[in-house]
CSV table of C-alpha atoms in Angstrom, one decimal:
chain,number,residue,atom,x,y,z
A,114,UNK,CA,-143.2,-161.7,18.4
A,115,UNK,CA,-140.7,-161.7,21.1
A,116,UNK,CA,-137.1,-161.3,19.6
A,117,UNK,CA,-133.9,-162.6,21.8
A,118,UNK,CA,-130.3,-162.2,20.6
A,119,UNK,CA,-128.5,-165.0,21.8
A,120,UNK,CA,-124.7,-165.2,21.9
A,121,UNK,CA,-122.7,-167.8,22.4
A,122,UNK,CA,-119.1,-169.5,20.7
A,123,UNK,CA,-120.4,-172.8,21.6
A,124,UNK,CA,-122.3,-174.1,18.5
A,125,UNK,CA,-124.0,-177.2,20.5
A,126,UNK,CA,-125.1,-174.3,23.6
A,127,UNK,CA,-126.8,-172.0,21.0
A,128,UNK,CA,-128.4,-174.7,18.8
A,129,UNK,CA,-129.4,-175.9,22.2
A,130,UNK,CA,-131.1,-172.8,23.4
A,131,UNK,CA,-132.3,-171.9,20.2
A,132,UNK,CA,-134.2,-174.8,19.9
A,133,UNK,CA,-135.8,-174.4,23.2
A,134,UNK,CA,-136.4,-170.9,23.3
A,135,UNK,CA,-138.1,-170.9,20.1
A,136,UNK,CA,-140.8,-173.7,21.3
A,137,UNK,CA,-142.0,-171.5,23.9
A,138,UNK,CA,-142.7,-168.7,21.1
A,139,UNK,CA,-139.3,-166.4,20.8
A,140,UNK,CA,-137.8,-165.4,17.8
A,141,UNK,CA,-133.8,-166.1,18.1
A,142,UNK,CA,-131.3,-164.7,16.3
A,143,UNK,CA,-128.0,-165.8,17.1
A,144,UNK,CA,-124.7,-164.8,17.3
A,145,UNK,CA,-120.8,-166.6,17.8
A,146,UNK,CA,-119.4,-163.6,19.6
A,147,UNK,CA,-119.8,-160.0,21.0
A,148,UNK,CA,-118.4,-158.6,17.9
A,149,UNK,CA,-120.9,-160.4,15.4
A,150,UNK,CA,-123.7,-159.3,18.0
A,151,UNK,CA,-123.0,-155.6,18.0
A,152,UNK,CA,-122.9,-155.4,13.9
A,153,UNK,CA,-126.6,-157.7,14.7
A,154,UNK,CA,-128.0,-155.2,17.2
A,155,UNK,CA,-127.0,-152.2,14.4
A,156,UNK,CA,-129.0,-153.8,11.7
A,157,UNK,CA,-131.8,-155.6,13.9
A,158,UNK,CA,-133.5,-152.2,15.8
A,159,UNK,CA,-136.4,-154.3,17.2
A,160,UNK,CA,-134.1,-156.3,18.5
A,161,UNK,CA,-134.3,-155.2,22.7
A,162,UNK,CA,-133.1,-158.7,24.4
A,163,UNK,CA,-129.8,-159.5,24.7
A,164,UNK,CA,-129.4,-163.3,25.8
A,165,UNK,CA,-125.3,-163.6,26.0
A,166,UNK,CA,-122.5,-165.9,27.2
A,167,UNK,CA,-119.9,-164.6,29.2
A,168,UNK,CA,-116.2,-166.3,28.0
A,169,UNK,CA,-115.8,-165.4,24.4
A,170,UNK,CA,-113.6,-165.1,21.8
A,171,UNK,CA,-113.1,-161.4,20.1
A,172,UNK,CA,-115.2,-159.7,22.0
A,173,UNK,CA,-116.9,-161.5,25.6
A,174,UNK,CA,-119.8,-160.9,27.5
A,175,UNK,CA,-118.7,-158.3,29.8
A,176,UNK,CA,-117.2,-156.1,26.8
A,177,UNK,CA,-120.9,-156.5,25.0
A,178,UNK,CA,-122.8,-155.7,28.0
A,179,UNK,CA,-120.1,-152.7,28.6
A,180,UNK,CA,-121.0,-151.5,25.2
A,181,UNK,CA,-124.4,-151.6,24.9
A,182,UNK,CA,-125.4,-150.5,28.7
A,183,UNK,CA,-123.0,-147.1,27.8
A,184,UNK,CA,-124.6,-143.6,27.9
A,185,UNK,CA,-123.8,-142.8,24.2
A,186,UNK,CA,-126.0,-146.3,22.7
A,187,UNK,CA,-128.6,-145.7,20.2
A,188,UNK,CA,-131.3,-147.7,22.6
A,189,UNK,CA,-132.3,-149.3,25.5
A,190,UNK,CA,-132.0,-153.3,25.8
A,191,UNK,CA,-132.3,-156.2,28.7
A,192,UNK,CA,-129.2,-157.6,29.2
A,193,UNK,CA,-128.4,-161.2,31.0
A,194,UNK,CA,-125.6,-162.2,31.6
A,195,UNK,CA,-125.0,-166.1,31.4
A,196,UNK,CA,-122.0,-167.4,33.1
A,197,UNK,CA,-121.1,-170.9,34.2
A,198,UNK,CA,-120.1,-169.8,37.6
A,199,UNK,CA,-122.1,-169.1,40.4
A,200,UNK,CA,-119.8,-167.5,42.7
A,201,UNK,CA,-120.5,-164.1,43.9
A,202,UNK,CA,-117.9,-162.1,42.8
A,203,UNK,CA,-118.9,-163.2,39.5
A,204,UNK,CA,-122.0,-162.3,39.7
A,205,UNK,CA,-120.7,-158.7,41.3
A,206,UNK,CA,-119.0,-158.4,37.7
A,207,UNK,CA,-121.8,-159.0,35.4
A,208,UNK,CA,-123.8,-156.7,37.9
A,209,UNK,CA,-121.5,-154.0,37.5
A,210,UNK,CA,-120.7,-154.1,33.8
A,211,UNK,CA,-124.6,-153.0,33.4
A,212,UNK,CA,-126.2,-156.9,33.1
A,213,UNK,CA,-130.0,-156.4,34.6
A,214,UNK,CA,-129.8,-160.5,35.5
A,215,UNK,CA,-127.3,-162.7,35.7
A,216,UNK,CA,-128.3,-166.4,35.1
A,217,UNK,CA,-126.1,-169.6,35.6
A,218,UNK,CA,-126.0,-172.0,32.9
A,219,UNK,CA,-127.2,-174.9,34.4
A,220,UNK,CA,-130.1,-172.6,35.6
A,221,UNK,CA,-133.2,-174.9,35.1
A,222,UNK,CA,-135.0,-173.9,31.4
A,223,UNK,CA,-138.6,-173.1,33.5
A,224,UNK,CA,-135.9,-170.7,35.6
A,225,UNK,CA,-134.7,-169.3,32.6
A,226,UNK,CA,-137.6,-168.8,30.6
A,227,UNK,CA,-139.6,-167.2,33.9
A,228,UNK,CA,-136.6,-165.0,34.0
A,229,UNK,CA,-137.2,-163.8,30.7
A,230,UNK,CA,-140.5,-163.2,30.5
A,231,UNK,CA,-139.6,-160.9,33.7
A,232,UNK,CA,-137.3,-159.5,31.6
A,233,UNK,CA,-139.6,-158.3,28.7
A,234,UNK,CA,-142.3,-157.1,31.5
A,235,UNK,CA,-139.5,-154.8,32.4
A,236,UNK,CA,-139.0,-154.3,28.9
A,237,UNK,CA,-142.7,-153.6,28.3
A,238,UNK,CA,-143.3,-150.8,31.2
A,239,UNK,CA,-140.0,-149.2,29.9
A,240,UNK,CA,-141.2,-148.8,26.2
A,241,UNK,CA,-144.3,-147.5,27.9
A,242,UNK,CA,-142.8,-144.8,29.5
A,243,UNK,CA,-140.4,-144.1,27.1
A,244,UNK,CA,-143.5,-143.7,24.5
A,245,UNK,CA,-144.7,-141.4,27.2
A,246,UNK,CA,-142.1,-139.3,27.7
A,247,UNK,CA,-142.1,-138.6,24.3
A,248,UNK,CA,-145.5,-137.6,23.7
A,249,UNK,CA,-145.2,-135.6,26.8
A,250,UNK,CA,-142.0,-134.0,24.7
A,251,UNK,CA,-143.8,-133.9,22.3
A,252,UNK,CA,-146.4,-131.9,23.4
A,253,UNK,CA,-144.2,-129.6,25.5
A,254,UNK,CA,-142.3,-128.5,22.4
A,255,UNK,CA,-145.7,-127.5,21.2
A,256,UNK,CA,-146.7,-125.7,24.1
A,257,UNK,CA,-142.9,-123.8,23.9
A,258,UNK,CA,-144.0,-123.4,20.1
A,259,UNK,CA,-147.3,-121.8,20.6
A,260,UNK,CA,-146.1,-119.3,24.2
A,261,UNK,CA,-143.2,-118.3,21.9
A,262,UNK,CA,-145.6,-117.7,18.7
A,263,UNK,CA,-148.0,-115.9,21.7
A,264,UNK,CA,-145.0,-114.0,22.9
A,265,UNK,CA,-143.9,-112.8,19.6
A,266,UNK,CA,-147.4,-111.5,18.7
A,267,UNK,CA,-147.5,-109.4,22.2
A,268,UNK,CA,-144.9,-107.9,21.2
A,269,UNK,CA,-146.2,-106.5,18.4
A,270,UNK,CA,-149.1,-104.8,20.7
A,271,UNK,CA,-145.9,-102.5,21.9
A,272,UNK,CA,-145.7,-99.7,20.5
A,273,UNK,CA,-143.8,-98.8,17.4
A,274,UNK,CA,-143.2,-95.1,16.9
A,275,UNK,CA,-141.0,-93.4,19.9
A,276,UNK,CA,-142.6,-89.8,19.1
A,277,UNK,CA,-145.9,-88.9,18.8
A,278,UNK,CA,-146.9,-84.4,19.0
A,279,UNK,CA,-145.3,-82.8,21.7
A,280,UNK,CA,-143.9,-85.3,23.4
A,281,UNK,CA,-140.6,-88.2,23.4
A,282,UNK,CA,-141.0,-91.8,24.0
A,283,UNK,CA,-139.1,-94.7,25.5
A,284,UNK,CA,-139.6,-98.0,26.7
A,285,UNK,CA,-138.3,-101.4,27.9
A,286,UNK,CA,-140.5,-104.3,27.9
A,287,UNK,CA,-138.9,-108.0,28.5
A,288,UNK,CA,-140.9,-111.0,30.1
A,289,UNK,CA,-139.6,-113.5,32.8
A,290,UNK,CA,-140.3,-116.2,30.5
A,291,UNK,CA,-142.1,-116.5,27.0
A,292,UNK,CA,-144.9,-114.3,27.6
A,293,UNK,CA,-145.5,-112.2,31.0
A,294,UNK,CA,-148.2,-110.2,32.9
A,295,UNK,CA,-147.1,-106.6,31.8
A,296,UNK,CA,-147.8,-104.5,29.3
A,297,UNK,CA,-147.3,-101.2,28.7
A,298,UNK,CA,-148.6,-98.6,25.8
A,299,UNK,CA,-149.5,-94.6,24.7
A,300,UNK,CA,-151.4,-93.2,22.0
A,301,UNK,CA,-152.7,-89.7,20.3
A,302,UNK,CA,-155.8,-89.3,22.2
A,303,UNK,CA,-156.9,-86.2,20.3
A,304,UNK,CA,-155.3,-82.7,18.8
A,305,UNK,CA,-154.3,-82.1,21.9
A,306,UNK,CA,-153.5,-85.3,24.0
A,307,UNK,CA,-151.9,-87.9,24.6
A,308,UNK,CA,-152.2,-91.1,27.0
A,309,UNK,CA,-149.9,-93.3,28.2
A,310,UNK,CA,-150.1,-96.2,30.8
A,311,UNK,CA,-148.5,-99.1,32.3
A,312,UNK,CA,-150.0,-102.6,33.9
A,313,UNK,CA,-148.6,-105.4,35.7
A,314,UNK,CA,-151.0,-108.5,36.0
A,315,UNK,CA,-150.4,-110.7,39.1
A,316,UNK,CA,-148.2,-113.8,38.4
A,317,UNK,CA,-146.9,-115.3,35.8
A,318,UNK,CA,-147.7,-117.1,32.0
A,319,UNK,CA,-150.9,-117.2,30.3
A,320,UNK,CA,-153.2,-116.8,32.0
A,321,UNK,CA,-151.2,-113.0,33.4
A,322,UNK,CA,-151.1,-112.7,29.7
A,323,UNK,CA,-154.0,-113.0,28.2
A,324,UNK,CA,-155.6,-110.8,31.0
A,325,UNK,CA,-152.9,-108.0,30.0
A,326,UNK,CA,-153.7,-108.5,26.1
A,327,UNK,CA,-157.6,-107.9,27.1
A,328,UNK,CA,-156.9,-104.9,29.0
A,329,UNK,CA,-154.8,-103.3,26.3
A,330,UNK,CA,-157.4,-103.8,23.7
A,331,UNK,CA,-160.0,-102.6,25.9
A,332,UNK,CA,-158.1,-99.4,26.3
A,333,UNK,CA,-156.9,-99.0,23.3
A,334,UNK,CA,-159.2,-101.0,20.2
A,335,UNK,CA,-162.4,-98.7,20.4
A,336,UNK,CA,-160.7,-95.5,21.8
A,337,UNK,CA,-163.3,-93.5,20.0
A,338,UNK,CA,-166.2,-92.0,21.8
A,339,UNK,CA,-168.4,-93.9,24.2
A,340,UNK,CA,-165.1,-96.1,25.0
A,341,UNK,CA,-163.0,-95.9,28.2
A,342,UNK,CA,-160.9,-93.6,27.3
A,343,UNK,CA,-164.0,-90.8,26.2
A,344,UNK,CA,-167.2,-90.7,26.5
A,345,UNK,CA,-170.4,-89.5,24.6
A,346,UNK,CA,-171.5,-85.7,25.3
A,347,UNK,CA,-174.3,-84.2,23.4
A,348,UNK,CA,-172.3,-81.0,21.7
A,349,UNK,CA,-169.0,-80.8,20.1
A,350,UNK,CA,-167.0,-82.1,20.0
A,351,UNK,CA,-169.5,-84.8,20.9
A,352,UNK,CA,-167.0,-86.3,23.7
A,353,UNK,CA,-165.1,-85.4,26.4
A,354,UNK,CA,-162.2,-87.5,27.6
A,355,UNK,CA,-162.6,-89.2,30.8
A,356,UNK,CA,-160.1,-88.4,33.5
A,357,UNK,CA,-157.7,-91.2,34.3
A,358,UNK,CA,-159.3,-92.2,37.9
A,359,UNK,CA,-162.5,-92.6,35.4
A,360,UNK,CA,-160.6,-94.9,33.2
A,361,UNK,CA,-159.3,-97.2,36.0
A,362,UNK,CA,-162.5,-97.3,37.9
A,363,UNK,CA,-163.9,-98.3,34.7
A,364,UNK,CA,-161.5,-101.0,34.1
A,365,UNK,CA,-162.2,-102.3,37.8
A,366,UNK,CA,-166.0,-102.6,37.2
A,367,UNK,CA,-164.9,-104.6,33.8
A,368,UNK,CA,-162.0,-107.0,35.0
A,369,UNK,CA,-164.0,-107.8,38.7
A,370,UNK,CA,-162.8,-110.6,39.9
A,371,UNK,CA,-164.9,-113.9,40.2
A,372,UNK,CA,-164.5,-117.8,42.1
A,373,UNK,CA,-163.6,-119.0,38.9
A,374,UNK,CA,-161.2,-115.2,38.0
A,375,UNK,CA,-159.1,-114.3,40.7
A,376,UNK,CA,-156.8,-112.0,38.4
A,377,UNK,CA,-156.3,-108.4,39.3
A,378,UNK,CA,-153.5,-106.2,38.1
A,379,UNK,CA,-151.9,-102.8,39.5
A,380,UNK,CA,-151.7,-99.8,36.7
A,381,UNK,CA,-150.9,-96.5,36.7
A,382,UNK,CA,-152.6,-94.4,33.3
A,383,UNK,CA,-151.9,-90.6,32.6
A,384,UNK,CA,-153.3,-87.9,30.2
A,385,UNK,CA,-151.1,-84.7,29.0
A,386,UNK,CA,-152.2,-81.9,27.4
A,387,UNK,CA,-149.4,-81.6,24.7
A,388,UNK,CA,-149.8,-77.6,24.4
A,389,UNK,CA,-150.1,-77.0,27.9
A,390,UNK,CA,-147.8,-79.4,30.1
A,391,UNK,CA,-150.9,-80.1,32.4
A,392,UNK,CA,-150.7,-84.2,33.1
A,393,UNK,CA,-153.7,-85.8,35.1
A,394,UNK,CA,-152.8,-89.0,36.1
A,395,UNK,CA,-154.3,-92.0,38.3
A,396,UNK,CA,-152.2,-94.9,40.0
A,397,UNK,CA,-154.1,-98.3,41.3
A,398,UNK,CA,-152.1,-100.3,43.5
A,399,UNK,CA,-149.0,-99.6,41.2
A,400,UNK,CA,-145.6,-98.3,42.4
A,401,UNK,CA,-145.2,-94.3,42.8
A,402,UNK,CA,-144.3,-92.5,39.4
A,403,UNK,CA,-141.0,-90.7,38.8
A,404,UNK,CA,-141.3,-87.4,38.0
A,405,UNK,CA,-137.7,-85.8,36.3
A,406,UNK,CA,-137.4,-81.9,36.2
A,407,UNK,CA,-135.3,-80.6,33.4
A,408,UNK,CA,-134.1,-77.5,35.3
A,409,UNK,CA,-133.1,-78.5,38.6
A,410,UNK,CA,-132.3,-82.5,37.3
A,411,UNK,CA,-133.8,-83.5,40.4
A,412,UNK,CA,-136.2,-86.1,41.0
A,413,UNK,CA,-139.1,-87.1,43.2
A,414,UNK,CA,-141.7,-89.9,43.4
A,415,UNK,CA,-145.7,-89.1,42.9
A,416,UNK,CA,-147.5,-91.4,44.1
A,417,UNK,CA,-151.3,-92.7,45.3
A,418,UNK,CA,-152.7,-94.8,48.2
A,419,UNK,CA,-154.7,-97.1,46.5
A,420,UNK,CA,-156.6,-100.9,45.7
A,421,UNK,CA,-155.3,-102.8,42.4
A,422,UNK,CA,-157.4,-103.0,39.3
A,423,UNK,CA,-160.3,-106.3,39.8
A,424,UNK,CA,-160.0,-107.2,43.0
A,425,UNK,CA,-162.6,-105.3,45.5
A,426,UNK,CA,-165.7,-104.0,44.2
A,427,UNK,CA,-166.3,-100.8,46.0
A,428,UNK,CA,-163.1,-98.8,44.7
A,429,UNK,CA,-162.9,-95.5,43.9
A,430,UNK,CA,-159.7,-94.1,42.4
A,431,UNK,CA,-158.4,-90.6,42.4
A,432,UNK,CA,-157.0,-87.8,39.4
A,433,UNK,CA,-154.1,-85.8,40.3
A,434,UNK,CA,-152.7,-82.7,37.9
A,435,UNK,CA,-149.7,-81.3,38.0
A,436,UNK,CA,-147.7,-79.0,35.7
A,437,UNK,CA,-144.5,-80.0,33.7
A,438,UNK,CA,-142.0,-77.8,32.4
A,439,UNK,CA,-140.5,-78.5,28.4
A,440,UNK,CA,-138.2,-81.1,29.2
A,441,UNK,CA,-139.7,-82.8,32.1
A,442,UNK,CA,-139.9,-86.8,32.1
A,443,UNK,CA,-142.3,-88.7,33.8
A,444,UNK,CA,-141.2,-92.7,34.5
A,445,UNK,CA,-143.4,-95.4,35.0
A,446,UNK,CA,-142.1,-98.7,36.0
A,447,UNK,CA,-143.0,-102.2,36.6
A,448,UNK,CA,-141.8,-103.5,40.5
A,449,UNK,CA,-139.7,-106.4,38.6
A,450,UNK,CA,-137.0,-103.7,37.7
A,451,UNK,CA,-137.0,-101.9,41.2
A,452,UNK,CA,-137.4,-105.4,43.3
A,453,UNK,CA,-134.6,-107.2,41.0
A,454,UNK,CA,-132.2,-108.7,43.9
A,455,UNK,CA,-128.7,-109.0,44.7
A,456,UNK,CA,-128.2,-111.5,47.9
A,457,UNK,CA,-130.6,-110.3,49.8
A,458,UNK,CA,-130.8,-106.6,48.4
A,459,UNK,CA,-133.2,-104.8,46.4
A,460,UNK,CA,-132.5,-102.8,43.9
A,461,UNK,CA,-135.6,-100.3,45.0
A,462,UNK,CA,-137.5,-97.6,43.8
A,463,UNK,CA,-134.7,-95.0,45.7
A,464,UNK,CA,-132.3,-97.1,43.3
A,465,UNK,CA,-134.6,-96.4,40.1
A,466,UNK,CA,-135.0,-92.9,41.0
A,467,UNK,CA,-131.1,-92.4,41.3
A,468,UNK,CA,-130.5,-93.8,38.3
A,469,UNK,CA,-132.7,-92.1,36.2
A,470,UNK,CA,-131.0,-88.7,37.8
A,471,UNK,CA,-127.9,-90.8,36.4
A,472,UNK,CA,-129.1,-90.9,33.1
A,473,UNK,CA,-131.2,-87.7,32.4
A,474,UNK,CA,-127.8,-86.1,30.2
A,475,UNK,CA,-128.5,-89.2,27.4
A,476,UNK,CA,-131.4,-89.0,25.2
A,477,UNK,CA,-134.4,-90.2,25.7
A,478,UNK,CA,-135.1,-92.8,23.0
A,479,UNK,CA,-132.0,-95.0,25.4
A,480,UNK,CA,-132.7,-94.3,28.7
A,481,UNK,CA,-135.1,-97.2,29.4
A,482,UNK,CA,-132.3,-99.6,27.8
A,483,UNK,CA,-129.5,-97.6,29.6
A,484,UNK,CA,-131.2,-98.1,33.2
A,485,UNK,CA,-132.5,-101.6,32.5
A,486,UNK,CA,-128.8,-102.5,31.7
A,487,UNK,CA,-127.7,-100.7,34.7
A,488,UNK,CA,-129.9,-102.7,36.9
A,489,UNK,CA,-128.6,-105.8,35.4
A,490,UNK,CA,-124.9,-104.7,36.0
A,491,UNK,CA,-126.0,-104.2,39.6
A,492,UNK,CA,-127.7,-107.5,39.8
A,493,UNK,CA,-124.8,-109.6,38.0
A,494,UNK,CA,-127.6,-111.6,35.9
A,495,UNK,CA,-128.4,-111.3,32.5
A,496,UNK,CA,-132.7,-113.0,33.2
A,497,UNK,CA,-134.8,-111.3,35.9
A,498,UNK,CA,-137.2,-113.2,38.1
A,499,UNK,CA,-140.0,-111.1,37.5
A,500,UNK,CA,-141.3,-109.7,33.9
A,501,UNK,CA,-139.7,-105.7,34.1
A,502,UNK,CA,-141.4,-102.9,32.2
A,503,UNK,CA,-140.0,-99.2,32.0
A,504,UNK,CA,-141.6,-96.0,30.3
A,505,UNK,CA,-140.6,-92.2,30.4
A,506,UNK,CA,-142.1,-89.9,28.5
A,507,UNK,CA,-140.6,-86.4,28.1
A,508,UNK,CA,-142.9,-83.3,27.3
A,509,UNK,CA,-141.3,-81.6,24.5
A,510,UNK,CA,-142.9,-78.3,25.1
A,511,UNK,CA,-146.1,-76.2,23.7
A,512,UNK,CA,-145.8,-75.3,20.2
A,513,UNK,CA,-144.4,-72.1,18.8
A,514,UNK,CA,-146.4,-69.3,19.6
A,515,UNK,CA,-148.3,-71.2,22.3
A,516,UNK,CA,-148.6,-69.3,25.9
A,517,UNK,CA,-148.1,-71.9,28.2
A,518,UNK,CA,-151.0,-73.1,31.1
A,519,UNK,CA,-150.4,-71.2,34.1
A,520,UNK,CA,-151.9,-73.5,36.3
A,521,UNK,CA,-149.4,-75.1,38.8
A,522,UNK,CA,-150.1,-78.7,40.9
A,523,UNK,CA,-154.0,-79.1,41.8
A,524,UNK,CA,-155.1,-81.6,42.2
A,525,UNK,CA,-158.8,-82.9,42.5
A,526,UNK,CA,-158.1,-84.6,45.4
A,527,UNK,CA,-154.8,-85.4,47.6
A,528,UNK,CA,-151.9,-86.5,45.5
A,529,UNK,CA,-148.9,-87.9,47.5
A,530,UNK,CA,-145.5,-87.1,46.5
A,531,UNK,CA,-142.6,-89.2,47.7
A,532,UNK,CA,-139.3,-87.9,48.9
């Protein structure tokens, strides 16, 4: 049933209309005033057709139409405007106190009634989309539901503890938006090393994210023998572990990309021998490393020419070694944090490796939060634009009564160190 509110202080006009209106299949409630028709419209919710006069007592047509056509109304409703004059200024006024028509009274009733069916066809498609919109609400406040539920639980892949033997931890890890492309991780490969790594997945959302859940569980879920990170020998220890350009080359071969895949990721991954200092480390496609020394406090970048992880299929990567000292820090970083803008400036890997000559006095555990804070400072914004991840890890030293590796840089083939 179609329901019309019709308002009108002339008794004989609304029995009048009533009458007629209600023959060709309208349900009419009436009112004497705009008053009587607002306290109508509050109890009568399906009530979405407004039929009014406009001179009144109390309250007149224009007031009504002012009322109910204002922003703060509980709902939508078709408002005409009926007015025994025809003149356009008038018309101008019903127009611009919200009316969608405006109909003289002595309008013929086929007129009318054609005018109101137009009326509820506009009525109809705006329910439509209004029942539209909300199911598409709806749906995205799932969707913000289920990437914030997704986001919480990679965040629990980060790690927990900041120390594992031999060596300090820290780490800053903070998506663009609910879940993002990098991730970041280290763990206690055996008695005597640990790993560490960092990846940044191209773009953006879930499908970046997903890709960077798989590759941390494929790194890290079966890191026992005959994984990627060791592999099966036939005497004791009965594995050996695989040297990072091994690791990444094996991750390429795994994450290939496809027509229907056309992921890839850049990644850097590291090994250090927590009793001897030596680090062996392997960078695909992923900004140079920062490499802190704890006697001089200088700094210098160490980095690789070389393809992303998953996008080329004849890749080989490369192992470099180098020697720290007790103390040294070796920072890996996401490019969000070093090509965060300001106008049209970057903050830049020079920039990252100033700071982190800026921050080496504080202790480790704060220096990722210390320089990711800095970079916003510099930046004036609070959200970057790209998802950022920072990592150092500081060498603590060999244990007690340990004599150190004598070995200095070698590398297995050309490592490339940036002033």
């Amino acid at each position: 049933m179609k329901n019309i509110l019709l308002v009108d202080d002339n008794r004989t006009m609304l029995l009048f209309m009533e009458k007629m209106l209600s023959k060709r299949g309208y349900e009419i409630t009436t009112a004497s005033d705009g008053a009587q028709a607002l306290q109508i419209l509050e109890q009568r919710p399906d009530i979405q057709f407004v039929l009014s006069d406009w001179m009144m007592p109390e309250m007149d047509g224009i007031e009504l139409c002012h009322r109910v056509k204002s922003a703060d109304y509980s709902r939508y409703l078709f408002f005409v405007l009926l007015s025994g004059k025809d003149d356009q200024q008038s018309i101008i006024s019903g127009i611009n106190a919200g009316a969608d028509d405006f109909v003289v009274k002595d309008t013929h009733v086929d007129e009318l009634v054609a005018r109101i069916k137009a009326g509820f066809r506009t009525l109809a498609l705006h329910n439509e989309i209004t029942n539209k919109n909300n199911q598409l609400d709806n749906a995205y406040a799932t969707m913000k539901k289920d990437l914030e539920s997704a986001g919480d639980l990679l965040k629990r892949l980060l790690p927990t503890e900041n120390k594992l033997s031999g060596v300090e931890l820290s780490y800053v890890s903070i998506p663009s938006a609910q879940i993002g492309g990098d991730m970041l991780g280290y763990m206690q490969l055996d008695e005597d090393n640990v790993g560490f790594y960092l990846l940044d997945v191209a773009g953006h959302g879930v499908s970046s994210a997903l890709m960077s859940f798989s590759v941390q569980q494929s790194i890290t879920v079966n890191s026992d023998k005959g994984s990627i990170i060791k592999s099966s020998i036939p005497e004791p220890p009965y594995y050996r572990l695989n040297e990072p350009h091994e690791v990444l080359k094996q991750l390429n071969d795994l994450y290939l990309s496809d027509d229907q895949n056309l992921l890839y990721f850049t990644m850097a991954y590291a090994k250090l021998n927590i009793k001897t200092g030596k680090l062996a480390f392997s960078i695909a496609g992923h900004p140079p490393l920062v490499w802190l020394h704890s006697k001089t406090g200088e700094a210098e970048f160490i980095g690789q020419d070389s393809f992303v992880v998953g996008a080329f299929d004849f890749v080989d990567y490369e192992s470099a070694y180098l020697q720290l000292e007790p103390g040294d820090k070796i920072w890996i970083y996401s490019d969000g944090i070093t090509e965060a803008e300001k106008g049209t400036a970057q903050f830049s890997e020079e920039g990252f490796k100033n700071a982190v000559v800026e921050l080496k006095d504080h202790p480790t555990t704060v220096q990722t939060e210390l320089l990711v804070n800095r970079v916003r400072d510099w930046q004036q914004a609070v959200q970057f634009d790209d998802d950022v991840s920072v990592l150092v890890v500081e060498w603590t030293g060999y244990p007690k009564g340990e004599e150190p590796c004598n070995t200095r840089l070698s590398t297995k083939v050309n490592a490339q160190f940036f002033k």
